[in-house]
Amino acid sequence: MYHQLYLSPVGNLRIVADDIALRQLWLPNEVEQRQPEAGWIDGKASPIINQVITMLSDYFAGKIVCFTDIPCEPEGSEFQKAVWQQLKNIGYAEIVSYGDIAAAINKPKGAQAVGGAVGANPIAIILPCHRVLGRSGTLTGYSGGLAVKKALLDLEGISYKENRQYSLDY
């Protein structure tokens, strides 16, 4: 496994890939809490990591970026993978709700379970879980913290409502 730190405007990100695909993208809070596994190799020579760095640099420079060209192979359950595939389909500056994703994977009453899968997304930003809001456009939880989610939404010019009660609005 290859890994590389990337300094972004929202903090340090760790990009993790093998020779086939991107496997993980750690948000700043994860970078602070976790260490690369023994045996992981510096990713400067990894074409996948270099592709991710180029696209993230463009993204954070305010360019409209479509991350669908990056091969992604996150590890998870079949349900999680179905949810994460739907994340990959959310376009730049678009938003969907947890219920929209549940309907798309033919689990119309599964919005809360979708919320759990979105929260477990191991490839943040590239599989854009920050673009998933509550059904009325409200901010809900984000594994990287709401400040990071707000920064990413603001970068893309996405409007949202503050959720003052902090209850989940699927």
Tab-separated table of C-alpha atoms in Angstrom:
chain	number	residue	atom	x	y	z
A	1	MET	CA	0.000	0.000	0.000
A	2	TYR	CA	1.241	3.492	-0.842
A	3	HIS	CA	0.438	6.604	1.173
A	4	GLN	CA	1.090	10.302	0.880
A	5	LEU	CA	0.190	13.340	2.984
A	6	TYR	CA	-1.437	16.202	1.120
A	7	LEU	CA	-1.739	19.640	2.699
A	8	SER	CA	-5.145	21.014	1.755
A	9	PRO	CA	-6.985	24.177	2.809
A	10	VAL	CA	-9.053	22.031	5.217
A	11	GLY	CA	-5.944	20.419	6.762
A	12	ASN	CA	-3.697	17.438	6.115
A	13	LEU	CA	-5.225	14.606	4.111
A	14	ARG	CA	-3.665	11.157	3.760
A	15	ILE	CA	-4.114	9.451	0.401
A	16	VAL	CA	-3.840	5.652	0.453
A	17	ALA	CA	-3.698	3.540	-2.718
A	18	ASP	CA	-2.326	0.330	-4.139
A	19	ASP	CA	-1.339	-0.376	-7.755
A	20	ILE	CA	-4.990	-0.814	-8.753
A	21	ALA	CA	-7.049	1.876	-7.036
A	22	LEU	CA	-7.479	4.534	-4.400
A	23	ARG	CA	-8.376	2.762	-1.153
A	24	GLN	CA	-8.699	5.543	1.412
A	25	LEU	CA	-8.565	9.295	1.818
A	26	TRP	CA	-8.224	10.330	5.450
A	27	LEU	CA	-9.632	13.643	6.602
A	28	PRO	CA	-7.603	15.871	8.997
A	29	ASN	CA	-9.121	14.396	12.164
A	30	GLU	CA	-8.193	10.895	10.971
A	31	VAL	CA	-4.652	12.005	10.094
A	32	GLU	CA	-4.283	13.246	13.681
A	33	GLN	CA	-5.693	10.031	15.198
A	34	ARG	CA	-4.238	7.310	12.967
A	35	GLN	CA	-0.849	6.218	11.741
A	36	PRO	CA	0.015	4.520	8.439
A	37	GLU	CA	0.220	0.765	8.790
A	38	ALA	CA	3.587	-0.983	9.018
A	39	GLY	CA	4.865	-1.770	5.551
A	40	TRP	CA	3.110	1.087	3.774
A	41	ILE	CA	5.394	2.779	1.233
A	42	ASP	CA	5.852	6.479	0.457
A	43	GLY	CA	3.468	7.194	-2.406
A	44	LYS	CA	5.454	9.761	-4.399
A	45	ALA	CA	5.926	7.231	-7.213
A	46	SER	CA	2.308	6.033	-7.246
A	47	PRO	CA	0.472	7.125	-10.423
A	48	ILE	CA	-2.879	6.883	-8.625
A	49	ILE	CA	-1.744	9.048	-5.724
A	50	ASN	CA	-0.236	11.570	-8.151
A	51	GLN	CA	-3.534	11.676	-10.073
A	52	VAL	CA	-5.443	12.272	-6.820
A	53	ILE	CA	-3.045	15.049	-5.768
A	54	THR	CA	-3.390	16.786	-9.138
A	55	MET	CA	-7.181	16.614	-9.000
A	56	LEU	CA	-7.356	17.724	-5.354
A	57	SER	CA	-5.075	20.674	-6.146
A	58	ASP	CA	-7.415	21.716	-8.963
A	59	TYR	CA	-10.458	21.182	-6.726
A	60	PHE	CA	-9.087	23.310	-3.895
A	61	ALA	CA	-8.051	25.971	-6.442
A	62	GLY	CA	-11.765	26.346	-7.224
A	63	LYS	CA	-11.821	24.440	-10.498
A	64	ILE	CA	-14.775	22.204	-11.289
A	65	VAL	CA	-13.414	18.693	-10.932
A	66	CYS	CA	-15.028	15.380	-11.752
A	67	PHE	CA	-13.409	12.671	-9.643
A	68	THR	CA	-15.029	9.773	-11.536
A	69	ASP	CA	-11.804	9.068	-13.464
A	70	ILE	CA	-10.055	8.022	-10.252
A	71	PRO	CA	-10.305	4.256	-9.754
A	72	CYS	CA	-11.742	3.685	-6.259
A	73	GLU	CA	-11.932	0.393	-4.396
A	74	PRO	CA	-13.136	1.073	-0.853
A	75	GLU	CA	-13.451	-1.881	1.501
A	76	GLY	CA	-16.836	-2.429	3.135
A	77	SER	CA	-20.047	-4.428	3.103
A	78	GLU	CA	-22.082	-4.820	-0.074
A	79	PHE	CA	-24.613	-2.321	1.298
A	80	GLN	CA	-21.875	0.221	2.022
A	81	LYS	CA	-20.374	-0.263	-1.428
A	82	ALA	CA	-23.794	0.339	-3.018
A	83	VAL	CA	-24.130	3.587	-1.068
A	84	TRP	CA	-20.582	4.668	-1.903
A	85	GLN	CA	-21.205	3.998	-5.595
A	86	GLN	CA	-24.118	6.425	-5.395
A	87	LEU	CA	-21.823	9.021	-3.816
A	88	LYS	CA	-19.542	8.774	-6.834
A	89	ASN	CA	-22.516	9.758	-9.021
A	90	ILE	CA	-23.113	13.087	-7.236
A	91	GLY	CA	-21.824	15.837	-9.490
A	92	TYR	CA	-19.810	18.893	-8.526
A	93	ALA	CA	-21.930	21.387	-6.528
A	94	GLU	CA	-24.917	19.006	-6.506
A	95	ILE	CA	-26.546	17.733	-3.368
A	96	VAL	CA	-28.677	14.731	-2.521
A	97	SER	CA	-30.391	13.570	0.643
A	98	TYR	CA	-29.935	10.310	2.500
A	99	GLY	CA	-33.441	9.395	1.343
A	100	ASP	CA	-32.480	10.026	-2.291
A	101	ILE	CA	-29.614	7.550	-1.958
A	102	ALA	CA	-31.840	5.021	-0.189
A	103	ALA	CA	-34.335	5.230	-3.049
A	104	ALA	CA	-31.563	4.919	-5.646
A	105	ILE	CA	-30.348	1.629	-4.139
A	106	ASN	CA	-33.915	0.325	-3.813
A	107	LYS	CA	-34.044	0.676	-0.013
A	108	PRO	CA	-36.653	3.470	0.246
A	109	LYS	CA	-36.979	3.145	4.032
A	110	GLY	CA	-33.236	2.854	4.566
A	111	ALA	CA	-32.245	6.515	4.899
A	112	GLN	CA	-30.882	6.043	8.401
A	113	ALA	CA	-28.807	3.018	7.344
A	114	VAL	CA	-27.571	5.068	4.385
A	115	GLY	CA	-26.486	7.719	6.895
A	116	GLY	CA	-24.360	5.116	8.657
A	117	ALA	CA	-22.771	4.001	5.396
A	118	VAL	CA	-22.107	7.591	4.321
A	119	GLY	CA	-20.450	8.224	7.683
A	120	ALA	CA	-18.194	5.195	7.136
A	121	ASN	CA	-17.043	6.334	3.677
A	122	PRO	CA	-13.276	5.663	3.582
A	123	ILE	CA	-12.632	7.852	0.516
A	124	ALA	CA	-13.844	11.301	1.542
A	125	ILE	CA	-14.038	14.146	-0.999
A	126	ILE	CA	-13.405	11.803	-3.960
A	127	LEU	CA	-16.600	9.904	-3.046
A	128	PRO	CA	-18.266	13.178	-2.066
A	129	CYS	CA	-20.175	12.387	1.118
A	130	HIS	CA	-20.024	16.100	1.988
A	131	ARG	CA	-22.662	16.635	-0.729
A	132	VAL	CA	-25.234	14.594	1.202
A	133	LEU	CA	-27.546	16.762	3.284
A	134	GLY	CA	-30.708	16.188	5.259
A	135	ARG	CA	-33.935	16.074	3.252
A	136	SER	CA	-34.617	19.780	3.842
A	137	GLY	CA	-31.076	20.829	2.900
A	138	THR	CA	-29.810	20.822	6.470
A	139	LEU	CA	-26.328	19.969	7.600
A	140	THR	CA	-26.097	16.661	9.369
A	141	GLY	CA	-23.107	14.900	10.856
A	142	TYR	CA	-19.836	14.495	9.011
A	143	SER	CA	-17.063	12.105	9.980
A	144	GLY	CA	-14.485	14.834	9.366
A	145	GLY	CA	-16.387	17.384	11.462
A	146	LEU	CA	-18.935	19.962	10.403
A	147	ALA	CA	-16.287	22.670	9.908
A	148	VAL	CA	-14.678	20.584	7.144
A	149	LYS	CA	-18.072	19.781	5.589
A	150	LYS	CA	-19.010	23.473	5.578
A	151	ALA	CA	-15.661	24.414	4.010
A	152	LEU	CA	-16.125	21.870	1.206
A	153	LEU	CA	-19.730	22.958	0.576
A	154	ASP	CA	-18.696	26.623	0.586
A	155	LEU	CA	-15.858	25.895	-1.866
A	156	GLU	CA	-18.420	24.434	-4.278
A	157	GLY	CA	-20.953	27.221	-3.659
A	158	ILE	CA	-23.518	24.818	-2.200
A	159	SER	CA	-26.201	26.388	-0.013
A	160	TYR	CA	-27.270	24.589	3.144
A	161	LYS	CA	-29.279	25.184	6.285
A	162	GLU	CA	-27.768	25.070	9.732
A	163	ASN	CA	-29.334	22.332	11.836
A	164	ARG	CA	-29.588	24.065	15.206
A	165	GLN	CA	-31.180	21.103	16.991
A	166	TYR	CA	-28.375	18.762	15.879
A	167	SER	CA	-30.910	16.032	15.264
A	168	LEU	CA	-30.457	13.955	12.167
A	169	ASP	CA	-32.736	14.926	9.327
A	170	TYR	CA	-32.618	12.069	6.861
